[in-house]
Tab-separated table of C-alpha atoms in Angstrom:
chain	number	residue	atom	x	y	z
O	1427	UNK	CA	104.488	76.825	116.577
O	1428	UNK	CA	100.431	77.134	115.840
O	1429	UNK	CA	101.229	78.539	112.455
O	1430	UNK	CA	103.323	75.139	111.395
O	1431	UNK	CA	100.745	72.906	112.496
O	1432	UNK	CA	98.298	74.784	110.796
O	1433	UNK	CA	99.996	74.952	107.126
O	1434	UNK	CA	101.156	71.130	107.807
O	1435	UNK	CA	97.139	70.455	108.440
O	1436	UNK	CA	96.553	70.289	104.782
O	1437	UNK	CA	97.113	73.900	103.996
O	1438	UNK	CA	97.806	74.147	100.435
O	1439	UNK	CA	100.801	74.556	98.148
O	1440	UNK	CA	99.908	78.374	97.729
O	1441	UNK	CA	100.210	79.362	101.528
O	1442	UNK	CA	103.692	77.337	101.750
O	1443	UNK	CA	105.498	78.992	99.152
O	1444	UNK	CA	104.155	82.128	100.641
O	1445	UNK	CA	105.906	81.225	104.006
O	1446	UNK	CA	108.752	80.044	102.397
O	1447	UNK	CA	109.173	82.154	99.311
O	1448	UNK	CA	108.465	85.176	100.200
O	1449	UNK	CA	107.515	85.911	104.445
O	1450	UNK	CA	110.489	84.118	105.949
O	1451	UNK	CA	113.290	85.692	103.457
O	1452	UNK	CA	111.296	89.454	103.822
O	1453	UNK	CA	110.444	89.413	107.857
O	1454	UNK	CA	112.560	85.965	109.102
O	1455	UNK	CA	110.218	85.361	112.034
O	1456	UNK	CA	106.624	83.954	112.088
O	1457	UNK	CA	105.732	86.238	114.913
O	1458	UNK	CA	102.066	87.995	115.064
O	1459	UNK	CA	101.795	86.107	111.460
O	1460	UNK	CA	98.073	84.081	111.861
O	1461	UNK	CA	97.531	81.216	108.880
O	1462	UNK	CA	93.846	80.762	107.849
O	1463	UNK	CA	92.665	83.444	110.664
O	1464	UNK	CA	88.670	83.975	110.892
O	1465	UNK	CA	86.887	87.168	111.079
O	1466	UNK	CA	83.669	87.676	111.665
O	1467	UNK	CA	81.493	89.561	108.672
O	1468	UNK	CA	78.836	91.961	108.710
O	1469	UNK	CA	76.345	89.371	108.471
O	1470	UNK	CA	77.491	87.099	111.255
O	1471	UNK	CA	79.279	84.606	109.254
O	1472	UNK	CA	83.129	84.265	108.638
O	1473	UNK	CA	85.523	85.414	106.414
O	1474	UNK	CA	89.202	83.346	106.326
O	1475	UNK	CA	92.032	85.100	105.500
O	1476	UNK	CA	94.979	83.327	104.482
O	1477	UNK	CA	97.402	85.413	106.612
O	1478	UNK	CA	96.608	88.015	108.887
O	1479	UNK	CA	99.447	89.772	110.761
O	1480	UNK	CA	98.297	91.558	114.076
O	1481	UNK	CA	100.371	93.175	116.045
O	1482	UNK	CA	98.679	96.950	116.839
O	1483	UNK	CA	98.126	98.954	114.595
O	1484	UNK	CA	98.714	96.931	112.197
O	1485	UNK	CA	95.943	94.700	110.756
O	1486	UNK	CA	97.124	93.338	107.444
O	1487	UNK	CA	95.636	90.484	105.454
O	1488	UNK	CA	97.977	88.650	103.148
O	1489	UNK	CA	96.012	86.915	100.260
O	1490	UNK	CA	97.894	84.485	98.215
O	1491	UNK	CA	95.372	84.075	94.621
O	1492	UNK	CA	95.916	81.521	92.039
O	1493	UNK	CA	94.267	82.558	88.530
O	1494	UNK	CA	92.346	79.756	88.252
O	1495	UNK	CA	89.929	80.249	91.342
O	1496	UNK	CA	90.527	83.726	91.454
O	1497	UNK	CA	90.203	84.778	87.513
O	1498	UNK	CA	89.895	82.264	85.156
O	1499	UNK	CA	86.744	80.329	86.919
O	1500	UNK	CA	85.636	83.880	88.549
O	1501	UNK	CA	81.254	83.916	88.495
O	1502	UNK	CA	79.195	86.928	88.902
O	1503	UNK	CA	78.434	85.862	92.249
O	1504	UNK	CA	81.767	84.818	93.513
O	1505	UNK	CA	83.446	88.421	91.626
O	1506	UNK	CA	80.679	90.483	93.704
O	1507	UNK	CA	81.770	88.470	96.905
O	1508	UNK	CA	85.254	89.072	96.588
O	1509	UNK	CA	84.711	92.724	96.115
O	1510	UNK	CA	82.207	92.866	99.236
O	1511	UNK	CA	84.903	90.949	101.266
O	1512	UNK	CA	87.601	92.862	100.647
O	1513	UNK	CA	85.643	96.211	101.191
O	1514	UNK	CA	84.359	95.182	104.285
O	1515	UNK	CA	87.435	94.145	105.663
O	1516	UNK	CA	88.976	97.619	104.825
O	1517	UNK	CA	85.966	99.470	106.380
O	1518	UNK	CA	87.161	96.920	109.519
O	1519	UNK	CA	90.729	98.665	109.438
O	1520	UNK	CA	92.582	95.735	107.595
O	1521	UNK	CA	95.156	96.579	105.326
O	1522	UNK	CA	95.181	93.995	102.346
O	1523	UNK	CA	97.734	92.667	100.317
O	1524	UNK	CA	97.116	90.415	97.554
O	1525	UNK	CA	100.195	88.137	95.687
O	1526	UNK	CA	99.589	86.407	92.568
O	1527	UNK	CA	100.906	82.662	93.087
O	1528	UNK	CA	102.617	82.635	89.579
O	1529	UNK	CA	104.748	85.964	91.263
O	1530	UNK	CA	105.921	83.978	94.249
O	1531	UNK	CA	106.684	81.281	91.770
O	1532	UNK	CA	108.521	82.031	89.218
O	1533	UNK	CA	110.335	85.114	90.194
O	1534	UNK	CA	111.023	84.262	93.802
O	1535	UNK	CA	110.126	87.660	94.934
O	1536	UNK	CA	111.291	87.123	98.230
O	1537	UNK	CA	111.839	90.393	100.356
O	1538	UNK	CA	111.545	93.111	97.593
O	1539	UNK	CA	107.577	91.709	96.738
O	1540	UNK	CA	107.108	93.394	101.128
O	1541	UNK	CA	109.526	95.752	101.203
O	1542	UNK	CA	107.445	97.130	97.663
O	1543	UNK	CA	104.627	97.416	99.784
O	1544	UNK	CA	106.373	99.942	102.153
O	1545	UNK	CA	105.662	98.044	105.143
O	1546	UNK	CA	107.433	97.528	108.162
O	1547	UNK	CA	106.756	94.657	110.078
């Protein structure tokens, strides 16, 4: 399955426990789930999502953030990027859901962290 090779391709720690913490327990089946998936931006460059899930009409983007790279090391310029990604990717119809890694971690969220969301996949 594409998805396997792609988190065995040196996709890191975060994304795994994602797939195996919390998306196979919730949903059980990989289907219409896309790992690193590229979209094309506003300004013709690329934005990677860590998980998209398409299957119509859903678009959702499933972000898996660390604190270090995502708080604790956050610069004026990579803060206003973040914010400029994620509201351009909403204006593009994506749903987005972000997980903290230390949630997936240490409380094994496991289905409740999706069914939370009130989504149904």
């Amino acid at each position: 399955m594409k998805i396997f090779r792609r988190l065995n391709e040196g996709h890191a720690h975060n994304e795994k426990l994602f797939v195996h913490d919390l998306w196979m327990p919730a949903v059980g089946s990989l289907d219409f789930l896309h790992a690193e998936y590229e979209v094309t931006n506003f300004r013709d460059g690329f934005y990677y999502l860590d998980f998209a899930y398409i299957r119509p009409p859903y678009l959702i983007n499933w972000e898996v953030n660390d604190f270090s790279s995502h708080a604790k090391l956050v610069t004026r310029r990579s803060f206003e990027y973040e914010r400029e990604r994620q509201n351009q990717l909403m204006l593009d119809g994506w749903q987005i859901y972000r997980f903290p890694l230390d949630a997936i971690r240490t409380y094994r969220l496991g289905d409740m962290a999706i069914q939370r969301h009130h989504i149904r996949l």
